[in-house]
Each structure stands twice: as C-alpha cells, then as structure tokens.
Coordinates of C-alpha atoms in Angstrom, one line a residue:
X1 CA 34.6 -65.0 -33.8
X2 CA 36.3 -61.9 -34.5
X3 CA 34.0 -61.3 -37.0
X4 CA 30.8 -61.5 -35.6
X5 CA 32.2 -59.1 -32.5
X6 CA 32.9 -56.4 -35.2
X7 CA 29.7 -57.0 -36.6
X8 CA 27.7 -57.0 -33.0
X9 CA 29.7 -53.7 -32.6
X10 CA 28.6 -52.2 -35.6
X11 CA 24.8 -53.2 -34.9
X12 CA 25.6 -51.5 -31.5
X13 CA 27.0 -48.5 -32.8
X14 CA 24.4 -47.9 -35.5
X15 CA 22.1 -48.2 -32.8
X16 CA 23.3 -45.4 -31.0
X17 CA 23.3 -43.2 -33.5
X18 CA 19.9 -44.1 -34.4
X19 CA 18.7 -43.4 -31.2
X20 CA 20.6 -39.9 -30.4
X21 CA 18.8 -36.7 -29.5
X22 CA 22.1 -35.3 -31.3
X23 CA 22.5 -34.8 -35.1
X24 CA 25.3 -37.0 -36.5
X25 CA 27.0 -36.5 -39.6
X26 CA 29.7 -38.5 -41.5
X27 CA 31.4 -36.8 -44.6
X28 CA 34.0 -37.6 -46.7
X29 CA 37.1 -35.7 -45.7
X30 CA 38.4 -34.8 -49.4
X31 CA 35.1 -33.8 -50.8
X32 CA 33.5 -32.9 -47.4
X33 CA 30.2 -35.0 -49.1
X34 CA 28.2 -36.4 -46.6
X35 CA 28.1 -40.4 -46.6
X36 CA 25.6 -40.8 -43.7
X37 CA 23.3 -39.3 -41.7
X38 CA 21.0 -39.7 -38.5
X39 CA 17.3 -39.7 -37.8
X40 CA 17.9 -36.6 -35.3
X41 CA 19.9 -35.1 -38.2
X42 CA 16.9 -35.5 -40.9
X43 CA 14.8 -34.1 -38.0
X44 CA 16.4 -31.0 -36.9
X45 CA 17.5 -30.1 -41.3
X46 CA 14.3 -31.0 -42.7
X47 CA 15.9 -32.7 -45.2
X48 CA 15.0 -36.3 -46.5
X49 CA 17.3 -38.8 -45.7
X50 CA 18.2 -39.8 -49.8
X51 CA 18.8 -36.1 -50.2
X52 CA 22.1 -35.9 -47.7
X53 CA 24.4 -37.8 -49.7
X54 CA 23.8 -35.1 -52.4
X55 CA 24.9 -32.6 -49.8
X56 CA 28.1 -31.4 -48.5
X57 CA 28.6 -30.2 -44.8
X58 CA 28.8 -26.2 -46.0
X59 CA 25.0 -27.0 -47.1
X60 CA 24.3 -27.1 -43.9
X61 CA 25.5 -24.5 -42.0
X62 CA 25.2 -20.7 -42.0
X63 CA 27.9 -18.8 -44.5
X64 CA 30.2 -17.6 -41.9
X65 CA 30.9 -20.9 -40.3
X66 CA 30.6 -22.5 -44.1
X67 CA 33.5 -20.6 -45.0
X68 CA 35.8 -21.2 -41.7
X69 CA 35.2 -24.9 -42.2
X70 CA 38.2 -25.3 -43.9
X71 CA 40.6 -23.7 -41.3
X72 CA 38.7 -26.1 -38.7
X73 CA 39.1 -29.3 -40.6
X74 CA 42.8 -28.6 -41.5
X75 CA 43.4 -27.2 -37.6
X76 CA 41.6 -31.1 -36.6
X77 CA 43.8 -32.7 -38.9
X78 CA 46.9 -31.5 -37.6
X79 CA 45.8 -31.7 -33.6
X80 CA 46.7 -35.0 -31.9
X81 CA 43.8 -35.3 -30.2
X82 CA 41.9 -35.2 -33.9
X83 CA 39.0 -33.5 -32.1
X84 CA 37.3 -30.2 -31.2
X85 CA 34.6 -28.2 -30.0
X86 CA 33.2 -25.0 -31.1
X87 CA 29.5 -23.8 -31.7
X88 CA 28.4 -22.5 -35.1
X89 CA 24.9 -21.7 -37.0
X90 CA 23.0 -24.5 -38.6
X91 CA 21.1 -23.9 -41.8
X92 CA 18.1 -25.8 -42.5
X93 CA 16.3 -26.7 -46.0
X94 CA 14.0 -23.6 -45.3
X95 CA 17.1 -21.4 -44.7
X96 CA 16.7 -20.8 -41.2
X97 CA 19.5 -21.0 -39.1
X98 CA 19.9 -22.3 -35.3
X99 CA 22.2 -22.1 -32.6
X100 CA 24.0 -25.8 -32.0
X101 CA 27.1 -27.0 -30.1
X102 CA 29.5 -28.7 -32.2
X103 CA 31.9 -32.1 -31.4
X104 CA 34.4 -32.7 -34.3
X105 CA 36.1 -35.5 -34.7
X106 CA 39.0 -36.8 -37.3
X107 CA 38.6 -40.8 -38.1
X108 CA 38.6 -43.3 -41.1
X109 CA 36.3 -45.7 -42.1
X110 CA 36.6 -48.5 -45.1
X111 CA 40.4 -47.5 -45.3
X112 CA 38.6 -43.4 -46.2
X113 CA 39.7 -40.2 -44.0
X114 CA 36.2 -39.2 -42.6
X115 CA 35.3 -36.5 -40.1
X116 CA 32.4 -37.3 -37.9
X117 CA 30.2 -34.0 -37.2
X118 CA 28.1 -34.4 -33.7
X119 CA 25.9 -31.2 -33.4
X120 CA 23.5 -30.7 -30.0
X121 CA 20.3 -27.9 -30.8
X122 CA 20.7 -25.0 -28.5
X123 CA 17.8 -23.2 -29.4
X124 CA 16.4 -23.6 -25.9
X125 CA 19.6 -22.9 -24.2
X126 CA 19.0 -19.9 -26.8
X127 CA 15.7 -18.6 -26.0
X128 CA 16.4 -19.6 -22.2
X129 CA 19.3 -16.7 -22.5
X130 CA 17.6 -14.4 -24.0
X131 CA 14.5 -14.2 -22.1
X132 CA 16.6 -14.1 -18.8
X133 CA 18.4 -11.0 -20.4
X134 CA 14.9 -9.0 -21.3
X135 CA 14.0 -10.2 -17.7
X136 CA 17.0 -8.1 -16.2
X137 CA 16.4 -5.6 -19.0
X138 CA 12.8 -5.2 -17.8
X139 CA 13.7 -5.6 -14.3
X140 CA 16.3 -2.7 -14.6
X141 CA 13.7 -0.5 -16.3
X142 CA 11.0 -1.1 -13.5
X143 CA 13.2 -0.5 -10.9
X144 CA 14.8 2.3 -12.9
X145 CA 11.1 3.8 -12.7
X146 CA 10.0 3.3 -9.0
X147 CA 9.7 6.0 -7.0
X148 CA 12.1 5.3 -4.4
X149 CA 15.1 3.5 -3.7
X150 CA 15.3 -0.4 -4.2
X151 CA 18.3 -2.2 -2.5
X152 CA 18.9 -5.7 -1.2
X153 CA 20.8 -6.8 2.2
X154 CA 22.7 -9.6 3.2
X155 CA 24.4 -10.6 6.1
X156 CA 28.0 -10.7 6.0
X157 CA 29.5 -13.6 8.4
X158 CA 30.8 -11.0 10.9
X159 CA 26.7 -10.7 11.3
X160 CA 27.2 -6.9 9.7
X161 CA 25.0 -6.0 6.7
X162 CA 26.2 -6.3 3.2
X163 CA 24.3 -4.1 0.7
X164 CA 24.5 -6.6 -2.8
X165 CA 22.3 -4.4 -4.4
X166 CA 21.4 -0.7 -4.7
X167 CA 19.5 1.0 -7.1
X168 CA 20.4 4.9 -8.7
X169 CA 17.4 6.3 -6.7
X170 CA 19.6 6.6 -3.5
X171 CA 21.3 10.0 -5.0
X172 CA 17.8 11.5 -5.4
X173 CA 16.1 10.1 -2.3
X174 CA 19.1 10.6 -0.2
X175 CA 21.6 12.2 -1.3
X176 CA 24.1 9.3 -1.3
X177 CA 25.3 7.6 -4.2
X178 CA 24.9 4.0 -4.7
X179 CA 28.9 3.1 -4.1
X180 CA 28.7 4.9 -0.8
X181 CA 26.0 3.2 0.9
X182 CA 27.2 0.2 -0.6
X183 CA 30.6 0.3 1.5
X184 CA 28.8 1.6 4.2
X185 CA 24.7 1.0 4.7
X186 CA 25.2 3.0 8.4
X187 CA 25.4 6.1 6.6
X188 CA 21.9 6.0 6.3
X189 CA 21.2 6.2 10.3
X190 CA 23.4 9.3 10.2
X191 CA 20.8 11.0 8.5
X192 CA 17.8 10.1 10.8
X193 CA 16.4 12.9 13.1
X194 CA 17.5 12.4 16.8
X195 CA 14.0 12.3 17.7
X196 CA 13.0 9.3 15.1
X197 CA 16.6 7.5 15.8
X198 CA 15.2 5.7 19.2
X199 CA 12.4 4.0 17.2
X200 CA 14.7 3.4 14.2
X201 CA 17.4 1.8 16.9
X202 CA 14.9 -0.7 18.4
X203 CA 14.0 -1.8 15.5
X204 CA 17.8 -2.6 14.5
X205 CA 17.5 -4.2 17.8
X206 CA 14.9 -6.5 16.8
X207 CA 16.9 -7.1 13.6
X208 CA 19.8 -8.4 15.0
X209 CA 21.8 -5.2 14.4
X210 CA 21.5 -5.1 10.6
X211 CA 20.4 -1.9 9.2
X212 CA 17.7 -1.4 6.7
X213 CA 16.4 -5.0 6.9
X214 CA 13.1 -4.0 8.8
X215 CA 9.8 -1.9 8.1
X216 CA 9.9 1.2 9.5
X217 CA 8.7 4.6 9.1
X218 CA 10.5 8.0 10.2
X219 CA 12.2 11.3 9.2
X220 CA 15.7 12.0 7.7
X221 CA 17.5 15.1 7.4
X222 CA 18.4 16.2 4.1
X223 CA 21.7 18.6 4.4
X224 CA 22.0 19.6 1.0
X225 CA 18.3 20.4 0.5
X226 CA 18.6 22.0 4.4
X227 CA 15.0 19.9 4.7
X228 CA 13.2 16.7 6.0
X229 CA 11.9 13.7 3.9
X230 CA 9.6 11.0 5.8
X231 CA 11.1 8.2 4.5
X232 CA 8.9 4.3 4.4
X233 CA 11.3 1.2 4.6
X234 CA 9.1 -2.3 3.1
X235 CA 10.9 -5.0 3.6
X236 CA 10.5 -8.7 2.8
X237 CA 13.0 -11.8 3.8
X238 CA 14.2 -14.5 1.5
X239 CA 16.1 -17.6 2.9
X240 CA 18.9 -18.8 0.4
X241 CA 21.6 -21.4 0.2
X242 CA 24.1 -18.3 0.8
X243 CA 22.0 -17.3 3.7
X244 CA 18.9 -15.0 4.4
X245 CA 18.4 -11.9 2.4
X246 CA 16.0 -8.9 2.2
X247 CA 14.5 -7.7 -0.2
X248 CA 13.8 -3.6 0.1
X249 CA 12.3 -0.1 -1.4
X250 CA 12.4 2.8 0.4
X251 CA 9.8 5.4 -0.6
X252 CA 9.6 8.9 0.3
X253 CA 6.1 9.6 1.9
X254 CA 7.0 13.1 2.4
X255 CA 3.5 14.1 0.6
X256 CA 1.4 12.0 2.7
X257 CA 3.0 12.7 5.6
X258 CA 2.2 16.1 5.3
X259 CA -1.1 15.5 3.7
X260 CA -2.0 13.1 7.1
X261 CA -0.9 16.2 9.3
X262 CA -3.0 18.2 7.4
X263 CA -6.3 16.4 8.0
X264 CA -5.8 15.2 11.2
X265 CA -5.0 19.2 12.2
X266 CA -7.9 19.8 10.5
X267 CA -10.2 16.7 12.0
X268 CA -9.1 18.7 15.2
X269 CA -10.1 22.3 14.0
X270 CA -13.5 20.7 13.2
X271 CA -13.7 19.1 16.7
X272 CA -13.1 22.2 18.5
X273 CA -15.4 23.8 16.6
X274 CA -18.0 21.4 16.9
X275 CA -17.3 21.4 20.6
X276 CA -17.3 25.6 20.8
X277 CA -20.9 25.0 18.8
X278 CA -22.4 22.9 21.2
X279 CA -21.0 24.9 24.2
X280 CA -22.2 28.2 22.5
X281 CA -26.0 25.8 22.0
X282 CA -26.1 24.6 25.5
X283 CA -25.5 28.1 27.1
X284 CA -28.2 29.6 24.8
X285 CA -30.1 26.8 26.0
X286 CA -29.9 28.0 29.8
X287 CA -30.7 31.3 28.9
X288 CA -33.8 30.7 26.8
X289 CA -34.8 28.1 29.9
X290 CA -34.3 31.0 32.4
X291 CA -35.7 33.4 30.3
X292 CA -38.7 30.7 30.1
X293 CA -38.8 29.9 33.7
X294 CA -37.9 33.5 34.9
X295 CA -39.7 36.0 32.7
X296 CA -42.7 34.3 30.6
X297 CA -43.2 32.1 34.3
X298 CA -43.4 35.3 36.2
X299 CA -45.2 37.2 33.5
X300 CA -48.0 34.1 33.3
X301 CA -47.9 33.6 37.5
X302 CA -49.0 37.7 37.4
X303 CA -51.7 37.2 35.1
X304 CA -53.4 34.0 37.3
X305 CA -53.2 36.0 40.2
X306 CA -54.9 39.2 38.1
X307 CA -57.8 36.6 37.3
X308 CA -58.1 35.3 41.0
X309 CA -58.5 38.8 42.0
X310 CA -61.1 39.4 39.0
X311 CA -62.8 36.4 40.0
X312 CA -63.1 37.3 43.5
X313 CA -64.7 41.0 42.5
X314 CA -67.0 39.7 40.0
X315 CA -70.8 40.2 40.7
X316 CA -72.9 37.3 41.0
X317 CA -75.2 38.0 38.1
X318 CA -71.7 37.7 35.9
X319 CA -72.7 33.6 35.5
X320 CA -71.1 34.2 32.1
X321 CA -68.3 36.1 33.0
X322 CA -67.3 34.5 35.7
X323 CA -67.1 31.1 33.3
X324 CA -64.6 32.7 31.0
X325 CA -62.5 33.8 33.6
X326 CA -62.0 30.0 35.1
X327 CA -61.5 29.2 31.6
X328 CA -58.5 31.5 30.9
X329 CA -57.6 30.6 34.4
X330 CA -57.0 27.0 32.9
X331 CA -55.3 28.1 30.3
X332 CA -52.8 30.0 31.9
X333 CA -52.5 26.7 34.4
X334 CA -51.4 24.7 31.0
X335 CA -49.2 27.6 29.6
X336 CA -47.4 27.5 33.3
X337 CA -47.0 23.6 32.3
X338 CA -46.1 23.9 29.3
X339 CA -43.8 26.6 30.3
X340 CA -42.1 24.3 33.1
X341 CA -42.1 21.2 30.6
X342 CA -40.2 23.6 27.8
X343 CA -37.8 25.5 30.3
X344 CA -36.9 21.5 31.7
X345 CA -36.1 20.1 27.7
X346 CA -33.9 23.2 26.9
X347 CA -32.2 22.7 30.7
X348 CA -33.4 20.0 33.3
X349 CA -32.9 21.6 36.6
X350 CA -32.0 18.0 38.0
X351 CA -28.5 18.6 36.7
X352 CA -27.8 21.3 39.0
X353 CA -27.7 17.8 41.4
X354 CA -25.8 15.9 39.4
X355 CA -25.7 13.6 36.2
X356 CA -27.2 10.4 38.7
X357 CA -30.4 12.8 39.4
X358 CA -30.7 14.2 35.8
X359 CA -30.6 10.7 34.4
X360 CA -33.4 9.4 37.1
X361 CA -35.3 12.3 36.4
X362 CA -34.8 11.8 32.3
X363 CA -36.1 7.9 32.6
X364 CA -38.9 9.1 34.6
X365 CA -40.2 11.0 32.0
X366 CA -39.1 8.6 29.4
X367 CA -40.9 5.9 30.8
X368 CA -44.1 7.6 31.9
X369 CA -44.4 9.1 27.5
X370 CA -43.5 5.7 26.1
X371 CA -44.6 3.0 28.3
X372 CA -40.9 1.0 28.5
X373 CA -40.2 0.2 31.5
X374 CA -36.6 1.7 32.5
X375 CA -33.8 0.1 35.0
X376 CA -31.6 2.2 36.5
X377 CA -28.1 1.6 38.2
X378 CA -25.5 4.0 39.5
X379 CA -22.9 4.1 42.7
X380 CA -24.0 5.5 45.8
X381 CA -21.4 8.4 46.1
X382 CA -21.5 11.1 44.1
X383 CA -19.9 11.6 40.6
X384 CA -18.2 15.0 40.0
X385 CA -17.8 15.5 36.4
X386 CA -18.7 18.8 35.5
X387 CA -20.8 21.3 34.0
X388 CA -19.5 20.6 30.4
X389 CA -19.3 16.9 30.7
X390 CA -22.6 16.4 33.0
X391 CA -24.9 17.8 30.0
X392 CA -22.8 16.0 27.0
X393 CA -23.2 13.0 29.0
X394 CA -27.1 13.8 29.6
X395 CA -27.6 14.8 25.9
X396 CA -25.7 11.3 24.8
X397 CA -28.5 9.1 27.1
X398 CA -31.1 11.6 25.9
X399 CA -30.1 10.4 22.3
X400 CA -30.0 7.2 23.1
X401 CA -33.2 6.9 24.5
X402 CA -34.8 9.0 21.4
X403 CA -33.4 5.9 19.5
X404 CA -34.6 3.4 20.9
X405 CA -38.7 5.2 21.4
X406 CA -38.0 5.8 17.4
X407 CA -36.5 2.7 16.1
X408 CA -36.0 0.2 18.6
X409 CA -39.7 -1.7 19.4
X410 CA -38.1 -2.6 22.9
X411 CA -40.4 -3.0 26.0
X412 CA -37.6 -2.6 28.2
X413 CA -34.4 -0.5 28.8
X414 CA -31.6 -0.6 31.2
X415 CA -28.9 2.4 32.1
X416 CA -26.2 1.4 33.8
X417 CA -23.7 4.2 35.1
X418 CA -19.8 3.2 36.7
X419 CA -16.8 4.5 37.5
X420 CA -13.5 2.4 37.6
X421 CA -10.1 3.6 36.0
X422 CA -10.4 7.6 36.0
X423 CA -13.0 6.8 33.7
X424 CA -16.9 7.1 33.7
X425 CA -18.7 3.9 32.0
X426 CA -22.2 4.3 31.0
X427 CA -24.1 1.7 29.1
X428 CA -27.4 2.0 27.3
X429 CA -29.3 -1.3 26.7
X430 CA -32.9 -2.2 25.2
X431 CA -34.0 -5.9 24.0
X432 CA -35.0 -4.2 21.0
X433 CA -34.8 -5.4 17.3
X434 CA -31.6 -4.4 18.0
X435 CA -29.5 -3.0 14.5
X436 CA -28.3 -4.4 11.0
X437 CA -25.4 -6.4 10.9
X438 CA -22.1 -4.3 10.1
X439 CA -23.7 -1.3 11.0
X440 CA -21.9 -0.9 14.7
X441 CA -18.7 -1.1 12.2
X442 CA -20.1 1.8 9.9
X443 CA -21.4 3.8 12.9
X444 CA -24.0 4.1 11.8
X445 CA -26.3 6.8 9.3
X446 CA -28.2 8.5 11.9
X447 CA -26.8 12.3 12.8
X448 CA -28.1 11.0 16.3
X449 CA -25.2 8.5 16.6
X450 CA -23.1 10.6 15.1
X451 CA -23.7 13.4 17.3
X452 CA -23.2 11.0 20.2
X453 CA -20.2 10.5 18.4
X454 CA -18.6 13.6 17.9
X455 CA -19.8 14.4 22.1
X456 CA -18.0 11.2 23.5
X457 CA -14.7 12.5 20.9
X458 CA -15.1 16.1 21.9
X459 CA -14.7 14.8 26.0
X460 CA -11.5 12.8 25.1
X461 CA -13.3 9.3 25.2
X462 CA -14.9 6.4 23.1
X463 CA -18.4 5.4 22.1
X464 CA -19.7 2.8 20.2
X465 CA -23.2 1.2 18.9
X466 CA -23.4 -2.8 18.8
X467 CA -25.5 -5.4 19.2
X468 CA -27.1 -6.8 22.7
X469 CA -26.6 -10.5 22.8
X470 CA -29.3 -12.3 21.1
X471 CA -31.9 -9.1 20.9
X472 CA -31.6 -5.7 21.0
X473 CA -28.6 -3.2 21.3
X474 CA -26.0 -1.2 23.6
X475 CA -24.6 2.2 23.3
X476 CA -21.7 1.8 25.4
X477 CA -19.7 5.0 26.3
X478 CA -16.2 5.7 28.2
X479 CA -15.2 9.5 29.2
X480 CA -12.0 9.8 31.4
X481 CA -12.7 11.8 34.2
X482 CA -11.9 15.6 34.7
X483 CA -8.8 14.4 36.8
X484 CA -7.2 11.7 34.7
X485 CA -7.4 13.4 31.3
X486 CA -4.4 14.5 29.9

C-alpha cells in the first residue's frame, strides 16, 4: 500500500516538473553533474535533453556565478534551512546569457546528496526595467528641454497644495529654485503684479484654494531682472488612488505678449488712419459738391439766362440761329442736371435732414435706376447721430445697395432702421441669390464689405454679412450711439 502511495507521489511529482514554466535542475552534489532535467529547462538552454547529463551546473551559467557556485553550495549545506535564493546569469548553448531568479535547495535522492536548482526567466522583468528607466531617462530630457517650467500638484489632506514635482526651469523662469517652491508653492503669488493678482485670486477661488492647479494667464515681477514676464499656466487634472493631481507647464509668453500688443496697437493706428482718410474723403467730398452746386451751377445758370436774352434779341430771319441757341439751351439744361445729379452722389443734401431722409431719398433713386422695389422702415422721432456717423451710416447702405444691383438678382429689398440699447440697428435685406456658404464667416472678398467693415469698426460697432433665411441675404449693422459710447 505504501508502495504504490510512493509510487503515485512520484508520478505526481514528475508531473509537476514536467509541466513547470520554471527550469528544474537535479545535480549530483559531489560532482555537481546534472542527473535530470525539465522540459522548461531544455527550452529556455537550448540544449537536448541526452546532452544534460554530460553537463555540469557551471555549464550553465555565466563565469562569475560559475565560479561563486561553490561558496553557495557549501553556504546551503551548512544552513538549516538547506535552501536559498539569489539571482545569477544563465548561459545558454549559443552563449548568451539571461537574467533568472534562482531557488536552491539541499536534498537526497536514492540514498545520493543532490541539490535541486529551480531557475524562473526574468528577461521580461528585464526588458520591463529597462524600458521604464529609458522612459524616465527620456522623460527627464524632454522636460529638461521645454521651454518653461513643468511641475505637478497635489493636495495635501489639510486641503493645501503639495508640489511632488518641479522641474529645474523654475530658477530661469522665476527666479526660484526648485526646493523653494517645493516647500512653499505660494511664493509664486508673491511675484504676481497687484494689478493681475485679483484674476489670479478668483481663479484660486475656483480651485479650491490650491495654487497653480488652474489655467491662467498674467504678469509676474521679476526682482532680480528689475522686469515683467507674462507668464501661461496649462493645466490638466488626473484622479488617482492617492487623490487628484495636476499636471502643469508654465511657459513664458513674454514674446507674444508683446508681439499681440504690438499688432493690436498697430490694428488701431491703421484704424485711425483709415478713419482720418475717410473723414479727410468725405470733406473733400462736400467741397467738390459745393464747388459743383455753387460755382459750375451758378456759372451754367449765367450762361442759360445769356441765351434767353440772345434768344429774345434775335431777328426773325435768324431761323437758323435761333435753332442752335434752343439747342445749347438744352444742353446747358442737362449740364445743370447733371451738375445737381453729381453735386447729390459726392454729398446728398437730404442729410442735412437726417440719416431717415437721406436713406428715403437714397431708395428713391435706387429704386427708380434698378427697378427693385424698396421697403422702408424707421421710427417716427428723430435720430440724432451726427455728422460723422450720419454719412458712414449712409455710405454703409449706399454699399449695400451697390451689392445687391451688382451681385444679388433680387426683385426686392427691405431697410429697416431702430434704435433700442444706446445703439442704432440697421438691417439690409434682399431675397436675392443670397451668398456662398462660409462666406458670412470669411467676410467676405469684396473691398465693398470690407469697407463697410472697417466704417461699422471705425464708429465703435459691429457688422456682419449672412444669409436671409431660405433666399437672399442681410447686412446687419449695430453703432452705439454718440451718448452711450465709451
């Protein structure tokens, strides 16, 4: 009975070992010859399962371990537990070596002292290691390299922030090294600008009260420099077992801080100037329309009385004469037209009435040239605006209008002119083809629409170009009044 336990045991145990991921190896503790062998063994040596017993265990393992084999065995000999642990260098028949975790144990076996030598691969733990070192490597040296400071923040459980992380940028950015802020992250709201600190302290608000754990853009005062850095905080959260942290790099956007100021200073030059241009265009307008209406109206009104009087002392027998003289009569009629029709395009005289009468009389004349009909609506009282912004506003319908004889194929157009809000509303609608999709987004190509943009900009206000619904399309324009604007 006995018997066949031991032998079920042994069936067991050589079953084990046959299927173990680890290598198993039993040699002969005198001539350290190895008597057995398993399949993960044959596997991870590359050598042929007849070939082991030729071997001894030093075969098998890298020189320096080879030759402190002996100190081990005679160190497991002597222990009373008869066993150890210890990782060495495993050769295999090619000669390459591997990384393996060794069990050692001390036991006999048919009446022989044997050692039993368990050995688990750590290659992968290997690699695993070593990739996860280049990874920080690499990681040090990209963060070594951005232009700005890198940190991480967590929240300590007094609900204070705990900086775990901060890169060596911070001397250069701010003149604080890393250990510093560390210990304390509010230095860095000492060195805000009083005027960017109320911006920089509602956003703590938000935050909880924990500094640097927020976007935010603002200025810093650099003592030792005796100078100002804009400074850009980008922040991203992570929740973790050990609790929420952020991730952070704060750039200095000093550059295009300045290089912002720069254009929209000179986005404002170029706005006054465009504005000082038109101003300088409209009065030379008015003058040439005086001079027009004035001088070349008087000049022509002189010469059609000199013919009446001609015509009046001409004999009868002058058939001939006479004729000529109506003629140039009728001409000077048309210049005098033409003369009134020139002296009203460079300066309508309705707009010493208002910009209501200037538009009525503008979609009169539209109207009766183009044949679309024109709809009209306005309050009852009066709109003061000015002289400045009654002819931008005139020139911006003017436009409009020109846009939609040109491009728009409309049979109808409707002007609609409000005030609510300090602010004058006008609208320009025509159930036209109406315009490309995308283009009320790109304002547009036309230096018409521009110009009606740069005239609603120049008046402090907005104006835009979209599409009308189902057809056409609106030119919709807001101005504050004289008395609202800032």
């Amino acid at each position: 009975m006995l018997s066949r336990q031991a032998s079920g045991a042994g069936a067991l145990l050589k079953s084990i070992l046959q299927e173990s991921p680890d290598e198993v190896l039993v040699f002969d503790a005198a001539s350290l010859r190895i008597v057995q062998a398993n399949p993960a063994a044959v596997h991870n040596l590359h050598y042929p399962l007849r070939t082991f017993k030729t071997l001894t265990l030093r075969d098998c393992l890298a020189d320096a371990d080879a030759a402190a084999l002996p100190d081990r065995l005679a160190a497991l000999q002597d222990s009373p537990r008869q066993r150890m642990r210890f990782q060495a260098q495993c050769r295999r028949r090619d000669g390459s070596l591997y990384p393996a975790d060794i069990r050692l144990f001390h036991s006999t076996a048919d009446g022989k002292a044997v050692f039993i030598w368990i050995a688990t691969d750590a290659s992968e733990r290997e690699a695993t290691r070593r990739a996860l070192a280049h990874s920080a490597s690499d990681l040090r040296a990209i963060v070594a390299h951005i232009p700005g400071m890198a940190y991480q923040v967590q929240r300590a459980p007094d609900g204070s922030a705990v900086l775990r992380y901060v890169s060596a940028q911070s001397a250069q950015l701010l003149g604080i090294k890393p250990a510093a802020l560390r210990t304390d992250p509010g230095l860095f709201y000492k060195l805000i600008l009083d005027e960017d600190k109320p911006d920089y302290e509602a956003s703590l608000a938000e935050a909880g009260g924990v500094h640097l754990t927020f976007n935010w853009v603002g200025r810093i005062w650099m003592e030792a420099w005796k100078d100002v850095k804009w400074v850009n905080l980008r922040v991203s959260r992570r929740d973790t077992p050990a609790g929420p942290i952020w991730d952070g790099i704060m750039l200095n956007v000093t550059h295009s801080k300045l290089a912002e100021a720069e254009i929209r200073e000179s986005r404002a030059q170029l706005a006054a100037l465009a504005a000082h241009v038109e101003t300088v265009r409209e009065r030379e307008r008015l003058h040439l329309a005086r001079e027009v209406h004035d001088d070349l109206g008087g000049n022509l009104t002189a010469i059609k009385i000199g013919l009446a009087w001609l015509m009046r002392h001409l004999p009868d027998e002058a058939s001939e004469l006479a004729r000529r003289t109506a003629y140039l009569d009728k001409v000077v009629d048309q210049t005098i037209d033409a003369t009134h029709r020139i002296a009203a395009s460079l300066r309508p005289p309705a707009l010493d009435f208002g910009i209501v009468s200037a538009i009525e009389w503008m979609l009169k004349r539209f109207q009766s040239y183009t044949d679309i009909a024109c709809e009209f609506r306005a309050p009852e009282q009066k709109i003061q605006l000015g002289p400045d912004v009654d002819i931008a506003v005139f020139r911006i319908v003017q436009e409009a209008l020109t846009n939609v004889a040109k491009h728009a194929h409309a049979s109808r157009v409707k002007v609609t002119l409000s005030v609510s809000r300090a602010a004058l509303k006008l609208t320009v609608t025509d159930n036209g083809g109406g315009i490309p999709p995308g283009a009320e987004r790109k304002g547009g190509d036309s230096f018409g629409v521009l110009g009606m943009i740069e005239r609603a900009t120049t008046l402090g206000g907005e104006l835009s170009v979209a599409p009308a619904g189902r057809r056409g399309t609106r030119v919709s324009l807001r101005v504050p009044l004289p008395g609202a604007r800032k």
